[in-house]
Amino acid sequence: MLRMTTPAAVIVDAAAYAQAVEDAVRAAAAYYEGGTSVLDDDAYDRLVRGISAWEAEHPDGILPDSPTGKVAGGAVEGDVPHTVPMLSLDNVFSAEEFTAWTASLSRRIGRDATRFDVGPKLDGLAIAARYSAGRLTRLITRGDGTAGEDVSHAIGTVEGLPEQLNEPVTVEVRGEVLMTNAQFEHANEVRTSHGGQPFANPRNAAAGTLRAKERVYTVPMTFFGYGLLPLPGTDAPLAEKLTELAHSELMALAGDLGVHTSAGTAVPDVVAEGAEAVLERVGEIAALRAELPFGIDGIVIKADLAEDQRAAGSGTRAPRWAIAYKLPAVEKITRLLEVEWNVGRTGIIAPRGVLEPVVIDGSTITYATLHNPADITRRDLRLGDHVMVHRAGDVIPRIEAPVAHLRTGEERPVEFPESCPRCGSEIDSSEERWRCAQGRNCHLVASLAYAAGRDQLDIEGLGGTRVVQLVEAGLVTDLADLFALGRDQLLALERMGETSTDNLLAALAKAKEQPLSRVLCALGVRGTGRSMSRRIARHFATMDHIRAADAESMQRVEGIGSEKAPTIVAELAELAPLIDRLAAAGVNMTEPGATPPPPPGAEDEAPAEGGPLAGMTVVVTGAMTGSLEKLSRNEMNELIERAGGRSSSSVSRKTALVVAGEGAGSKRAKAEQLGLRLATPEEFAALVAGLLD
Ligand code: IVH
């Protein structure tokens, strides 16, 4: 995972070198000013490495503008001088480069540097916050490192940077301002509703927002402190203390003063002894990256002790006592070639962007989700546009925004379908997500195959091809028809012998006994997947109770909010004839072990359920072994819920137990990080022994 990802760009002569320097300067200007660069981070790193390589061979030809020589971010003018320069960081891209860096650091300070602070490299903008007698008086951008721009107008919009510290001290707090993913979504919504262009990514959004002085609206941002230093007005004893404390101690102090740091996140800064421990932590942070609610582009490793920092000193551009271990970029710029419209099993018509293939973190990306038509309009996406594509971890790649200044005028508008691209029926465009008027009947094969799937009705012998066969023969026009299939009808089909026919009929008979949660899931109610179906079924216990529920009672189910509830109620009303026919065919409509909720007005809280996992939130990760080996993830979740627990897919402080099997990765790391209880599959099997069948 921690491989080198950015080979240097190859520069062949002085002219190419000059061009490269010019490109890099322009990209850096866009980066620090919050504009969108024509180069994504990866391309920029490659370019700078190429420039460095050429300069090493041609020391006499180095241009003064070169991004390797000066304080990064020199493009932005600022008029508030920094008391101490705001430096940048040098980068490493692999474990080998990091180890080489520690060796050079040790040589420089004349002893082994062993104590390091390791924390996330937050992907935002550096800012200095000046506090006078505990009061926040000024916010200054980094600017060219020696002087920055006064952005004090942003005071009050940056969470984590209190206007009043817990102590009346005079200090400068330095750190990164960014937008969390949620803040970014919100900012783009607000911006586009005011007629603005959406920002390409959270970083640009933070930069643009910070520097915009006269906005009619404000959008929140978040601050993470990573530096604490004295100002001219600081008391002498405090000033001295600030220069003597280790970095980790300074950050603890910043936290005590009320400043937000990485401490409360899933990736807090930690002190690591020796290069190996640092690399282990780098791996852990990298594994958690995709799940973080904010962007990081690497890990920052600092000599923790003040004396080590002093001995190492700083260059003009970067300190020698700290280094950024860059992680592979999760964003690249590529072109949007086409938009495809696909009809899902519930009839939703979803747009998907076809991209000029681009490699992000080792995978070639050719498609990215575009959410819905309104989203395309809001982002003003056009075919042929250069777009910023984001892909982190296993998440489906998404198109963030067009790079508007790269437009040539050749771009074409995205055409929206006028009728269902699958069956030609009308489109219901009354909601943001468009849907074929035929609903789930439009893509009958997909919806039946889903219903027959292992986590729903689990009908063995009813795979995709067989479903197609049944639909094409006109034997099945909806889910209920499956249960009316006769032996002779099946035998008349091609490739259906006596055995397959009897097996399929037996599987169908068995499917009728499935618990309500699975029947509900098989119906494919929009907005409810497997775990939501289970929660609804356990809450209401019978299909009759579910159908009797109005939006208000539906909201009593955990995880169903005021937006989802009416959709689910409406969907169930739409499905009523089908549900009636399923019930008439003998399909089970009750949830074993569940009790119906009390009628409205009676006792609100359902009585606490017993079981070995009562009240516990449990997360399963990695491969299950032993007696659990055969269980799908869904069946594991069902088991947890039968045992009185609640299954969840993400680890948080609220998680009571993490069942970690072989190959468990980031979730296990996070559980260890949070000090949560871990169990092997065997230990877990023992815990729920009585419930395993
Ligand atoms: S320490 C003198 N710690 O990364 C060293 N910087 O690419 C100053 N950054 O200019 C930086 N997270 O804006 C430090 N945990 C962190 C950081 C961090 C992000 C930024 C910072 C710096 C840039 C260099």
Short mmCIF file of N, CA and C and ligand atoms in Angstrom, two decimals, residues 87-89 120-122 126 142 176 226 300 302 319, ligand 1:
data_model
loop_
_atom_site.label_atom_id
_atom_site.label_comp_id
_atom_site.label_asym_id
_atom_site.label_seq_id
_atom_site.Cartn_x
_atom_site.Cartn_y
_atom_site.Cartn_z
N LEU A 87 6.67 27.88 7.31
CA LEU A 87 7.38 27.05 6.33
C LEU A 87 6.47 25.98 5.74
N SER A 88 7.01 25.37 4.70
CA SER A 88 6.31 24.24 4.09
C SER A 88 6.98 22.96 4.58
N LEU A 89 6.73 21.86 3.94
CA LEU A 89 7.35 20.60 4.35
C LEU A 89 7.95 19.92 3.13
N PRO A 120 -1.78 13.18 11.15
CA PRO A 120 -2.31 13.33 9.80
C PRO A 120 -1.85 14.63 9.13
N LYS A 121 -1.60 14.56 7.85
CA LYS A 121 -1.33 15.79 7.09
C LYS A 121 -2.67 16.25 6.53
N LEU A 122 -3.20 17.26 7.15
CA LEU A 122 -4.55 17.71 6.84
C LEU A 122 -4.54 18.48 5.53
N ALA A 126 -2.83 26.50 5.48
CA ALA A 126 -2.18 26.89 6.72
C ALA A 126 -2.68 28.27 7.14
N ARG A 142 -0.98 31.95 5.16
CA ARG A 142 0.47 31.79 5.07
C ARG A 142 1.09 32.78 4.09
N GLU A 176 -4.23 24.13 10.33
CA GLU A 176 -4.83 23.98 9.01
C GLU A 176 -6.33 24.26 9.09
N TYR A 226 -1.64 22.68 14.74
CA TYR A 226 -0.42 21.85 14.76
C TYR A 226 0.81 22.65 15.17
N VAL A 300 2.33 13.61 8.65
CA VAL A 300 3.45 14.48 8.99
C VAL A 300 4.20 13.86 10.16
N LYS A 302 7.33 14.50 12.78
CA LYS A 302 8.16 15.57 13.32
C LYS A 302 9.06 15.03 14.41
N PRO A 319 11.37 23.02 7.37
CA PRO A 319 12.21 22.62 8.51
C PRO A 319 12.91 21.30 8.18
S1 IVH B 1 3.66 21.14 10.50
C1 IVH B 1 7.13 23.94 10.06
N1 IVH B 1 1.66 19.46 10.65
O1 IVH B 1 1.19 20.89 5.13
C2 IVH B 1 6.23 22.82 9.79
N2 IVH B 1 1.82 20.86 8.74
O2 IVH B 1 2.81 20.69 2.71
C3 IVH B 1 4.89 23.33 9.55
N3 IVH B 1 0.00 20.56 7.13
O3 IVH B 1 2.58 24.05 5.33
C4 IVH B 1 3.92 22.36 9.26
N4 IVH B 1 -1.08 19.02 8.27
O4 IVH B 1 0.05 23.76 5.93
C5 IVH B 1 2.26 20.41 9.93
N5 IVH B 1 -0.07 17.97 10.94
C6 IVH B 1 0.51 18.91 10.21
C7 IVH B 1 0.02 19.35 8.98
C8 IVH B 1 0.70 20.33 8.26
C9 IVH B 1 -1.07 19.77 7.17
C10 IVH B 1 0.30 21.48 6.03
C11 IVH B 1 0.91 22.77 6.44
C12 IVH B 1 2.20 22.81 5.70
C13 IVH B 1 1.90 21.92 4.54
C14 IVH B 1 3.14 21.41 3.84
#
